[in-house]
Amino acid sequence: MFDASKWHMKALLLLMMGLFMSVSVYAMDASDAPDSITIDAIAQYYEPVEFDHAMHTELAEDCSVCHHHSTGNGTSDIYCSRCHSDYKELDRVSCQDCHSVDSFSAEAINRQGQQDLFHADMLGLKGAYHQNCLGCHQEMDGPVGCEDCHAKTDAGEKLFDSGKYAPEPSEGGGSHH
Amino acid sequence: MSKVSRRKFLAGSLAGGAAVVAAPAKKALAAGNFSGFPDGMGVLVDLTRCVGCRSCEAACNKEQNLPKPAVPFDDTSVFDLTFHHGTQKRRPDENAYTVVNRYEPEGMDKPTYRKMQCMHCNEPSCLTSCFVKAYTKTDEGAVVYDEHVCVGCRTCMVACPHNIPAYAYSKVINPVVKKCIFCYDTRVSQGKPPACVDICPAQVMTFGKRKDLLKLAKARIKRNPEKYQTEIYGEETVGGSAWMYISGAPLDEVGCDTSLPKEPIISNVKGFLGVVPMVLSIWPALFTGFHLLATKNKDHHDSHHAEGEE
C-alpha cells in the first residue's frame, strides 16, 4: 500500500536514476506503478480512496485512459493524438502534478484567460478524479455511489445532515422545495 | 420603531454606497447592451457533468447558515417531489438558495440534473424594480441586497424573470428578501469560488471571469458538437447573467425558460419609467402602504404556508 505523496518521491528518484543511466526514454509499464495506492490528497468530507492500480491497469485499454500520454505509451484518444502522438514519458505522471488541488486558485482562474494556452480549460484535481473515475464506472458498471469509493467522515455527515446528524422525522425547519 | 428605521434607511440609500455602485449599471441600461462589469466573475454550469449528488445544496445550507433540512442532503427522493399538481419541480426559497432538480428529456438515456439559484443578471430587474435601492450589482458580478433597507414589498419577486427572490417571514421585523448572493461576503469578494462550486465533485461548475467562461463554453461546444446544444443559457438571456448553463439536452426540457427575451426585463417596461418621478414624490405614502401590506402578509403567512404553497 502506498501513499501517493510518498510514492511521488520514489518516482522522482527512479526518474532521476533513469536519466542518469541513459538518455533514451522508455515508456512506463504497469510495474512502474504500485499495485495499490491510497489516494488522500484532498480527503476531508470523505475518507481516502483505496485504489487498486493493478486491477485497473488490467481493466483499462491502456495507461492513457487515465494518464493521457504522460506515461509515454502514446494516447488512444484520437482527438488528443492529433497533437500528442509522440511516445515520450513526461516528468509529471501523478494527476495532481497538473490538476491542481485548489481548483479555482487565482492562478487557475488566470489560466482560463490566457490566450497563448491551448488547454485553458483545466480541471482541478477533484474534478479530474471524478470525471475520470465516475465516467468510466458509469460506462463499465463500476461503483458509482458516493460512498462506494469513500465513506463519509464525521465532517461529511455534518455537511449532509446525514448519519448521526440526520434530522428527526419531526425536525427540519427547512422546507424541501 | 418602524418610523425610526425607515428614516435611517432612506438617508442611507440616497447617500450611501449602494446608490454609487448601482450608478454604472443604470447608465448602461440606456444602451440596453450592458454585458456586465469587465472583470465580473461568473459560473459556467455544464449540465452534462452533473450526477445529481446534491452536494451543492448541502454546502450552500452550511455556508449561508440556513435551517436544517427536512431530509438529509444525500437523500435523492426529493427529486420525485412536485408541486402545483405536478406542474412544478422544487424551487429555491428562503430556506434553500439553491436546489437541484432531475429531468428526463426525451431520447436521452440518462437523466439530466440541473441546479438552480440566482443567475446574477448583468442588468438585474430586481435591482431596477426596487423602490428603495436595496439591491446592488457588485463589481464582481454578484447581485446582493441590504436586508435593513428592504421593506418587503415583493416587487423584485414579481420582476425577476427567473422567479428567484423569496421572503422570510420568521423575522420579528418586516419580511425581507432572501436569495443566493453568490457567497459574496464570505467568498466571492475575496476571489474565492462560492461554496456550491467549491464542493462539487465533478466540477460541474467552473468559476472564473464571465468573459473567459464564455470562451470556455464555446470551445467545449465546438469541440463536442454532438454532445452539446449550441445555445448558452444566460449568455444573452434577459441581458445576460453571471451564471450560465450549457447542456446536452434541449434547454427547455431541463427547466430553462427559453421563451425569455434577449433584452433585459427593464427595457420592456420603459414606458413605465415615466412613472418614476411620481413615485418618488409620493414614496413616503407608498412605504407606509408597503409596510402595511408586508405586515399583513406576515399575519397570514402561517396558514398560507401550511397549505403547501409551491
PDB file of N, CA and C in Angstrom, chain B residues 128-207:
ATOM      1  N   THR B 128     -33.471  47.035 -10.649  1.00  0.00           N
ATOM      2  CA  THR B 128     -34.109  48.191 -11.265  1.00  0.00           C
ATOM      3  C   THR B 128     -35.547  48.369 -10.792  1.00  0.00           C
ATOM      4  N   SER B 129     -36.146  47.281 -10.323  1.00  0.00           N
ATOM      5  CA  SER B 129     -37.539  47.409  -9.896  1.00  0.00           C
ATOM      6  C   SER B 129     -37.647  47.832  -8.433  1.00  0.00           C
ATOM      7  N   CYS B 130     -36.529  47.813  -7.721  1.00  0.00           N
ATOM      8  CA  CYS B 130     -36.582  48.055  -6.280  1.00  0.00           C
ATOM      9  C   CYS B 130     -36.703  49.540  -5.970  1.00  0.00           C
ATOM     10  N   PHE B 131     -37.767  49.902  -5.284  1.00  0.00           N
ATOM     11  CA  PHE B 131     -38.032  51.312  -4.985  1.00  0.00           C
ATOM     12  C   PHE B 131     -37.062  51.885  -3.957  1.00  0.00           C
ATOM     13  N   VAL B 132     -36.533  51.029  -3.124  1.00  0.00           N
ATOM     14  CA  VAL B 132     -35.707  51.525  -2.025  1.00  0.00           C
ATOM     15  C   VAL B 132     -34.218  51.259  -2.226  1.00  0.00           C
ATOM     16  N   LYS B 133     -33.878  50.820  -3.413  1.00  0.00           N
ATOM     17  CA  LYS B 133     -32.471  50.534  -3.733  1.00  0.00           C
ATOM     18  C   LYS B 133     -31.838  49.570  -2.726  1.00  0.00           C
ATOM     19  N   ALA B 134     -32.520  48.519  -2.444  1.00  0.00           N
ATOM     20  CA  ALA B 134     -31.967  47.524  -1.524  1.00  0.00           C
ATOM     21  C   ALA B 134     -30.915  46.678  -2.232  1.00  0.00           C
ATOM     22  N   TYR B 135     -30.955  46.648  -3.570  1.00  0.00           N
ATOM     23  CA  TYR B 135     -30.063  45.775  -4.339  1.00  0.00           C
ATOM     24  C   TYR B 135     -28.830  46.501  -4.854  1.00  0.00           C
ATOM     25  N   THR B 136     -27.750  45.735  -4.981  1.00  0.00           N
ATOM     26  CA  THR B 136     -26.514  46.248  -5.576  1.00  0.00           C
ATOM     27  C   THR B 136     -25.956  45.171  -6.493  1.00  0.00           C
ATOM     28  N   LYS B 137     -25.505  45.585  -7.672  1.00  0.00           N
ATOM     29  CA  LYS B 137     -24.732  44.674  -8.528  1.00  0.00           C
ATOM     30  C   LYS B 137     -23.271  45.012  -8.265  1.00  0.00           C
ATOM     31  N   THR B 138     -22.533  44.101  -7.656  1.00  0.00           N
ATOM     32  CA  THR B 138     -21.153  44.421  -7.291  1.00  0.00           C
ATOM     33  C   THR B 138     -20.229  44.295  -8.505  1.00  0.00           C
ATOM     34  N   ASP B 139     -19.041  44.861  -8.397  1.00  0.00           N
ATOM     35  CA  ASP B 139     -18.053  44.775  -9.475  1.00  0.00           C
ATOM     36  C   ASP B 139     -17.734  43.327  -9.809  1.00  0.00           C
ATOM     37  N   GLU B 140     -17.831  42.458  -8.814  1.00  0.00           N
ATOM     38  CA  GLU B 140     -17.508  41.040  -9.019  1.00  0.00           C
ATOM     39  C   GLU B 140     -18.654  40.296  -9.698  1.00  0.00           C
ATOM     40  N   GLY B 141     -19.779  40.979  -9.900  1.00  0.00           N
ATOM     41  CA  GLY B 141     -20.870  40.342 -10.620  1.00  0.00           C
ATOM     42  C   GLY B 141     -22.019  39.854  -9.753  1.00  0.00           C
ATOM     43  N   ALA B 142     -21.845  39.908  -8.439  1.00  0.00           N
ATOM     44  CA  ALA B 142     -22.891  39.411  -7.546  1.00  0.00           C
ATOM     45  C   ALA B 142     -24.034  40.415  -7.434  1.00  0.00           C
ATOM     46  N   VAL B 143     -25.260  39.901  -7.371  1.00  0.00           N
ATOM     47  CA  VAL B 143     -26.408  40.754  -7.084  1.00  0.00           C
ATOM     48  C   VAL B 143     -26.761  40.526  -5.621  1.00  0.00           C
ATOM     49  N   VAL B 144     -26.455  41.530  -4.798  1.00  0.00           N
ATOM     50  CA  VAL B 144     -26.655  41.399  -3.358  1.00  0.00           C
ATOM     51  C   VAL B 144     -27.713  42.388  -2.894  1.00  0.00           C
ATOM     52  N   TYR B 145     -28.150  42.257  -1.663  1.00  0.00           N
ATOM     53  CA  TYR B 145     -29.184  43.144  -1.170  1.00  0.00           C
ATOM     54  C   TYR B 145     -28.918  43.483   0.284  1.00  0.00           C
ATOM     55  N   ASP B 146     -29.476  44.583   0.711  1.00  0.00           N
ATOM     56  CA  ASP B 146     -29.323  45.012   2.087  1.00  0.00           C
ATOM     57  C   ASP B 146     -30.633  44.756   2.821  1.00  0.00           C
ATOM     58  N   GLU B 147     -30.592  43.777   3.705  1.00  0.00           N
ATOM     59  CA  GLU B 147     -31.793  43.389   4.452  1.00  0.00           C
ATOM     60  C   GLU B 147     -32.402  44.535   5.228  1.00  0.00           C
ATOM     61  N   HIS B 148     -31.539  45.450   5.673  1.00  0.00           N
ATOM     62  CA  HIS B 148     -32.029  46.528   6.521  1.00  0.00           C
ATOM     63  C   HIS B 148     -32.766  47.585   5.712  1.00  0.00           C
ATOM     64  N   VAL B 149     -32.538  47.580   4.412  1.00  0.00           N
ATOM     65  CA  VAL B 149     -33.190  48.555   3.550  1.00  0.00           C
ATOM     66  C   VAL B 149     -34.497  47.981   2.997  1.00  0.00           C
ATOM     67  N   CYS B 150     -34.506  46.684   2.765  1.00  0.00           N
ATOM     68  CA  CYS B 150     -35.674  46.029   2.171  1.00  0.00           C
ATOM     69  C   CYS B 150     -36.921  46.277   3.016  1.00  0.00           C
ATOM     70  N   VAL B 151     -38.006  46.667   2.339  1.00  0.00           N
ATOM     71  CA  VAL B 151     -39.258  46.870   3.052  1.00  0.00           C
ATOM     72  C   VAL B 151     -40.219  45.705   2.833  1.00  0.00           C
ATOM     73  N   GLY B 152     -39.771  44.720   2.093  1.00  0.00           N
ATOM     74  CA  GLY B 152     -40.599  43.536   1.904  1.00  0.00           C
ATOM     75  C   GLY B 152     -41.770  43.751   0.965  1.00  0.00           C
ATOM     76  N   CYS B 153     -41.583  44.603  -0.053  1.00  0.00           N
ATOM     77  CA  CYS B 153     -42.725  44.947  -0.904  1.00  0.00           C
ATOM     78  C   CYS B 153     -42.978  43.899  -1.981  1.00  0.00           C
ATOM     79  N   ARG B 154     -42.053  42.987  -2.180  1.00  0.00           N
ATOM     80  CA  ARG B 154     -42.209  41.882  -3.137  1.00  0.00           C
ATOM     81  C   ARG B 154     -42.160  42.297  -4.605  1.00  0.00           C
ATOM     82  N   THR B 155     -41.805  43.553  -4.882  1.00  0.00           N
ATOM     83  CA  THR B 155     -41.727  43.967  -6.286  1.00  0.00           C
ATOM     84  C   THR B 155     -40.677  43.154  -7.037  1.00  0.00           C
ATOM     85  N   CYS B 156     -39.548  42.903  -6.379  1.00  0.00           N
ATOM     86  CA  CYS B 156     -38.458  42.169  -7.043  1.00  0.00           C
ATOM     87  C   CYS B 156     -38.889  40.742  -7.371  1.00  0.00           C
ATOM     88  N   MET B 157     -39.708  40.206  -6.502  1.00  0.00           N
ATOM     89  CA  MET B 157     -40.190  38.839  -6.678  1.00  0.00           C
ATOM     90  C   MET B 157     -40.990  38.742  -7.983  1.00  0.00           C
ATOM     91  N   VAL B 158     -41.769  39.781  -8.229  1.00  0.00           N
ATOM     92  CA  VAL B 158     -42.582  39.817  -9.436  1.00  0.00           C
ATOM     93  C   VAL B 158     -41.715  40.130 -10.648  1.00  0.00           C
ATOM     94  N   ALA B 159     -40.716  41.014 -10.445  1.00  0.00           N
ATOM     95  CA  ALA B 159     -39.904  41.470 -11.574  1.00  0.00           C
ATOM     96  C   ALA B 159     -38.933  40.404 -12.061  1.00  0.00           C
ATOM     97  N   CYS B 160     -38.497  39.508 -11.184  1.00  0.00           N
ATOM     98  CA  CYS B 160     -37.442  38.554 -11.543  1.00  0.00           C
ATOM     99  C   CYS B 160     -37.929  37.567 -12.606  1.00  0.00           C
ATOM    100  N   PRO B 161     -37.240  37.532 -13.760  1.00  0.00           N
ATOM    101  CA  PRO B 161     -37.659  36.614 -14.825  1.00  0.00           C
ATOM    102  C   PRO B 161     -37.382  35.155 -14.471  1.00  0.00           C
ATOM    103  N   HIS B 162     -36.529  34.936 -13.465  1.00  0.00           N
ATOM    104  CA  HIS B 162     -36.179  33.563 -13.090  1.00  0.00           C
ATOM    105  C   HIS B 162     -36.873  33.113 -11.809  1.00  0.00           C
ATOM    106  N   ASN B 163     -37.737  33.965 -11.279  1.00  0.00           N
ATOM    107  CA  ASN B 163     -38.514  33.573 -10.090  1.00  0.00           C
ATOM    108  C   ASN B 163     -37.657  33.251  -8.878  1.00  0.00           C
ATOM    109  N   ILE B 164     -36.664  34.061  -8.610  1.00  0.00           N
ATOM    110  CA  ILE B 164     -35.720  33.700  -7.561  1.00  0.00           C
ATOM    111  C   ILE B 164     -35.993  34.294  -6.173  1.00  0.00           C
ATOM    112  N   PRO B 165     -36.154  35.613  -6.049  1.00  0.00           N
ATOM    113  CA  PRO B 165     -36.256  36.145  -4.681  1.00  0.00           C
ATOM    114  C   PRO B 165     -37.422  35.516  -3.911  1.00  0.00           C
ATOM    115  N   ALA B 166     -37.143  35.174  -2.663  1.00  0.00           N
ATOM    116  CA  ALA B 166     -38.181  34.646  -1.778  1.00  0.00           C
ATOM    117  C   ALA B 166     -38.187  35.523  -0.538  1.00  0.00           C
ATOM    118  N   TYR B 167     -39.166  35.332   0.312  1.00  0.00           N
ATOM    119  CA  TYR B 167     -39.259  36.158   1.501  1.00  0.00           C
ATOM    120  C   TYR B 167     -39.249  35.345   2.765  1.00  0.00           C
ATOM    121  N   ALA B 168     -38.527  35.852   3.756  1.00  0.00           N
ATOM    122  CA  ALA B 168     -38.512  35.198   5.064  1.00  0.00           C
ATOM    123  C   ALA B 168     -39.497  35.911   5.960  1.00  0.00           C
ATOM    124  N   TYR B 169     -40.364  35.146   6.577  1.00  0.00           N
ATOM    125  CA  TYR B 169     -41.412  35.738   7.406  1.00  0.00           C
ATOM    126  C   TYR B 169     -41.136  35.568   8.889  1.00  0.00           C
ATOM    127  N   SER B 170     -40.172  34.713   9.178  1.00  0.00           N
ATOM    128  CA  SER B 170     -39.964  34.360  10.577  1.00  0.00           C
ATOM    129  C   SER B 170     -39.365  35.503  11.395  1.00  0.00           C
ATOM    130  N   LYS B 171     -38.735  36.463  10.700  1.00  0.00           N
ATOM    131  CA  LYS B 171     -38.099  37.559  11.417  1.00  0.00           C
ATOM    132  C   LYS B 171     -39.136  38.394  12.156  1.00  0.00           C
ATOM    133  N   VAL B 172     -38.694  38.951  13.272  1.00  0.00           N
ATOM    134  CA  VAL B 172     -39.613  39.768  14.053  1.00  0.00           C
ATOM    135  C   VAL B 172     -39.988  41.036  13.292  1.00  0.00           C
ATOM    136  N   ILE B 173     -39.029  41.541  12.549  1.00  0.00           N
ATOM    137  CA  ILE B 173     -39.312  42.769  11.792  1.00  0.00           C
ATOM    138  C   ILE B 173     -40.044  42.461  10.488  1.00  0.00           C
ATOM    139  N   ASN B 174     -39.841  43.302   9.502  1.00  0.00           N
ATOM    140  CA  ASN B 174     -40.513  43.105   8.218  1.00  0.00           C
ATOM    141  C   ASN B 174     -40.113  41.786   7.580  1.00  0.00           C
ATOM    142  N   PRO B 175     -40.948  41.272   6.702  1.00  0.00           N
ATOM    143  CA  PRO B 175     -40.461  40.183   5.864  1.00  0.00           C
ATOM    144  C   PRO B 175     -39.339  40.758   4.996  1.00  0.00           C
ATOM    145  N   VAL B 176     -38.268  40.010   4.846  1.00  0.00           N
ATOM    146  CA  VAL B 176     -37.195  40.510   3.994  1.00  0.00           C
ATOM    147  C   VAL B 176     -36.866  39.508   2.916  1.00  0.00           C
ATOM    148  N   VAL B 177     -36.301  40.041   1.830  1.00  0.00           N
ATOM    149  CA  VAL B 177     -35.952  39.214   0.694  1.00  0.00           C
ATOM    150  C   VAL B 177     -34.829  38.255   1.088  1.00  0.00           C
ATOM    151  N   LYS B 178     -34.879  37.051   0.517  1.00  0.00           N
ATOM    152  CA  LYS B 178     -33.846  36.035   0.754  1.00  0.00           C
ATOM    153  C   LYS B 178     -33.532  35.377  -0.577  1.00  0.00           C
ATOM    154  N   LYS B 179     -32.259  35.387  -0.935  1.00  0.00           N
ATOM    155  CA  LYS B 179     -31.864  34.689  -2.161  1.00  0.00           C
ATOM    156  C   LYS B 179     -30.365  34.474  -2.167  1.00  0.00           C
ATOM    157  N   CYS B 180     -29.904  33.680  -3.108  1.00  0.00           N
ATOM    158  CA  CYS B 180     -28.478  33.441  -3.307  1.00  0.00           C
ATOM    159  C   CYS B 180     -27.767  34.756  -3.545  1.00  0.00           C
ATOM    160  N   ILE B 181     -26.657  34.972  -2.827  1.00  0.00           N
ATOM    161  CA  ILE B 181     -25.882  36.198  -3.017  1.00  0.00           C
ATOM    162  C   ILE B 181     -24.500  35.891  -3.593  1.00  0.00           C
ATOM    163  N   PHE B 182     -24.364  34.708  -4.238  1.00  0.00           N
ATOM    164  CA  PHE B 182     -23.090  34.359  -4.876  1.00  0.00           C
ATOM    165  C   PHE B 182     -22.010  34.214  -3.796  1.00  0.00           C
ATOM    166  N   CYS B 183     -22.409  33.881  -2.577  1.00  0.00           N
ATOM    167  CA  CYS B 183     -21.494  33.840  -1.429  1.00  0.00           C
ATOM    168  C   CYS B 183     -20.613  35.086  -1.408  1.00  0.00           C
ATOM    169  N   TYR B 184     -21.217  36.217  -1.692  1.00  0.00           N
ATOM    170  CA  TYR B 184     -20.435  37.429  -1.887  1.00  0.00           C
ATOM    171  C   TYR B 184     -19.586  37.808  -0.680  1.00  0.00           C
ATOM    172  N   ASP B 185     -20.225  37.913   0.473  1.00  0.00           N
ATOM    173  CA  ASP B 185     -19.492  38.431   1.633  1.00  0.00           C
ATOM    174  C   ASP B 185     -18.424  37.480   2.148  1.00  0.00           C
ATOM    175  N   THR B 186     -18.681  36.181   2.078  1.00  0.00           N
ATOM    176  CA  THR B 186     -17.723  35.236   2.651  1.00  0.00           C
ATOM    177  C   THR B 186     -16.710  34.703   1.645  1.00  0.00           C
ATOM    178  N   ARG B 187     -17.002  34.803   0.353  1.00  0.00           N
ATOM    179  CA  ARG B 187     -16.118  34.155  -0.613  1.00  0.00           C
ATOM    180  C   ARG B 187     -15.780  34.989  -1.844  1.00  0.00           C
ATOM    181  N   VAL B 188     -16.798  35.307  -2.643  1.00  0.00           N
ATOM    182  CA  VAL B 188     -16.510  35.900  -3.943  1.00  0.00           C
ATOM    183  C   VAL B 188     -15.815  37.266  -3.815  1.00  0.00           C
ATOM    184  N   SER B 189     -16.145  38.019  -2.772  1.00  0.00           N
ATOM    185  CA  SER B 189     -15.479  39.305  -2.589  1.00  0.00           C
ATOM    186  C   SER B 189     -13.986  39.117  -2.313  1.00  0.00           C
ATOM    187  N   GLN B 190     -13.604  37.908  -1.887  1.00  0.00           N
ATOM    188  CA  GLN B 190     -12.188  37.631  -1.648  1.00  0.00           C
ATOM    189  C   GLN B 190     -11.568  36.785  -2.758  1.00  0.00           C
ATOM    190  N   GLY B 191     -12.270  36.697  -3.871  1.00  0.00           N
ATOM    191  CA  GLY B 191     -11.723  35.966  -5.012  1.00  0.00           C
ATOM    192  C   GLY B 191     -11.893  34.465  -4.933  1.00  0.00           C
ATOM    193  N   LYS B 192     -12.627  33.995  -3.914  1.00  0.00           N
ATOM    194  CA  LYS B 192     -12.815  32.550  -3.766  1.00  0.00           C
ATOM    195  C   LYS B 192     -14.136  32.127  -4.405  1.00  0.00           C
ATOM    196  N   PRO B 193     -14.214  30.891  -4.902  1.00  0.00           N
ATOM    197  CA  PRO B 193     -15.455  30.437  -5.537  1.00  0.00           C
ATOM    198  C   PRO B 193     -16.562  30.262  -4.495  1.00  0.00           C
ATOM    199  N   PRO B 194     -17.820  30.398  -4.912  1.00  0.00           N
ATOM    200  CA  PRO B 194     -18.922  30.143  -3.990  1.00  0.00           C
ATOM    201  C   PRO B 194     -18.883  28.709  -3.468  1.00  0.00           C
ATOM    202  N   ALA B 195     -19.535  28.472  -2.333  1.00  0.00           N
ATOM    203  CA  ALA B 195     -19.466  27.180  -1.656  1.00  0.00           C
ATOM    204  C   ALA B 195     -19.947  26.031  -2.535  1.00  0.00           C
ATOM    205  N   CYS B 196     -20.990  26.268  -3.323  1.00  0.00           N
ATOM    206  CA  CYS B 196     -21.534  25.195  -4.158  1.00  0.00           C
ATOM    207  C   CYS B 196     -20.523  24.764  -5.218  1.00  0.00           C
ATOM    208  N   VAL B 197     -19.811  25.742  -5.770  1.00  0.00           N
ATOM    209  CA  VAL B 197     -18.815  25.451  -6.796  1.00  0.00           C
ATOM    210  C   VAL B 197     -17.656  24.674  -6.185  1.00  0.00           C
ATOM    211  N   ASP B 198     -17.268  25.108  -4.989  1.00  0.00           N
ATOM    212  CA  ASP B 198     -16.134  24.526  -4.299  1.00  0.00           C
ATOM    213  C   ASP B 198     -16.357  23.048  -3.983  1.00  0.00           C
ATOM    214  N   ILE B 199     -17.553  22.679  -3.563  1.00  0.00           N
ATOM    215  CA  ILE B 199     -17.796  21.316  -3.100  1.00  0.00           C
ATOM    216  C   ILE B 199     -18.023  20.345  -4.247  1.00  0.00           C
ATOM    217  N   CYS B 200     -18.470  20.831  -5.381  1.00  0.00           N
ATOM    218  CA  CYS B 200     -18.917  19.941  -6.461  1.00  0.00           C
ATOM    219  C   CYS B 200     -17.849  18.927  -6.851  1.00  0.00           C
ATOM    220  N   PRO B 201     -18.138  17.614  -6.717  1.00  0.00           N
ATOM    221  CA  PRO B 201     -17.107  16.629  -7.021  1.00  0.00           C
ATOM    222  C   PRO B 201     -16.728  16.578  -8.500  1.00  0.00           C
ATOM    223  N   ALA B 202     -17.683  16.784  -9.381  1.00  0.00           N
ATOM    224  CA  ALA B 202     -17.419  16.572 -10.803  1.00  0.00           C
ATOM    225  C   ALA B 202     -17.064  17.868 -11.533  1.00  0.00           C
ATOM    226  N   GLN B 203     -16.827  18.910 -10.788  1.00  0.00           N
ATOM    227  CA  GLN B 203     -16.577  20.229 -11.386  1.00  0.00           C
ATOM    228  C   GLN B 203     -17.610  20.562 -12.470  1.00  0.00           C
ATOM    229  N   VAL B 204     -18.868  20.376 -12.112  1.00  0.00           N
ATOM    230  CA  VAL B 204     -19.967  20.757 -12.985  1.00  0.00           C
ATOM    231  C   VAL B 204     -19.885  22.267 -13.231  1.00  0.00           C
ATOM    232  N   MET B 205     -19.459  22.976 -12.191  1.00  0.00           N
ATOM    233  CA  MET B 205     -19.396  24.426 -12.256  1.00  0.00           C
ATOM    234  C   MET B 205     -17.961  24.905 -12.379  1.00  0.00           C
ATOM    235  N   THR B 206     -17.741  25.835 -13.299  1.00  0.00           N
ATOM    236  CA  THR B 206     -16.437  26.461 -13.449  1.00  0.00           C
ATOM    237  C   THR B 206     -16.561  27.914 -13.049  1.00  0.00           C
ATOM    238  N   PHE B 207     -15.728  28.335 -12.117  1.00  0.00           N
ATOM    239  CA  PHE B 207     -15.759  29.703 -11.619  1.00  0.00           C
ATOM    240  C   PHE B 207     -14.649  30.492 -12.296  1.00  0.00           C
TER     241      PHE B 207
END
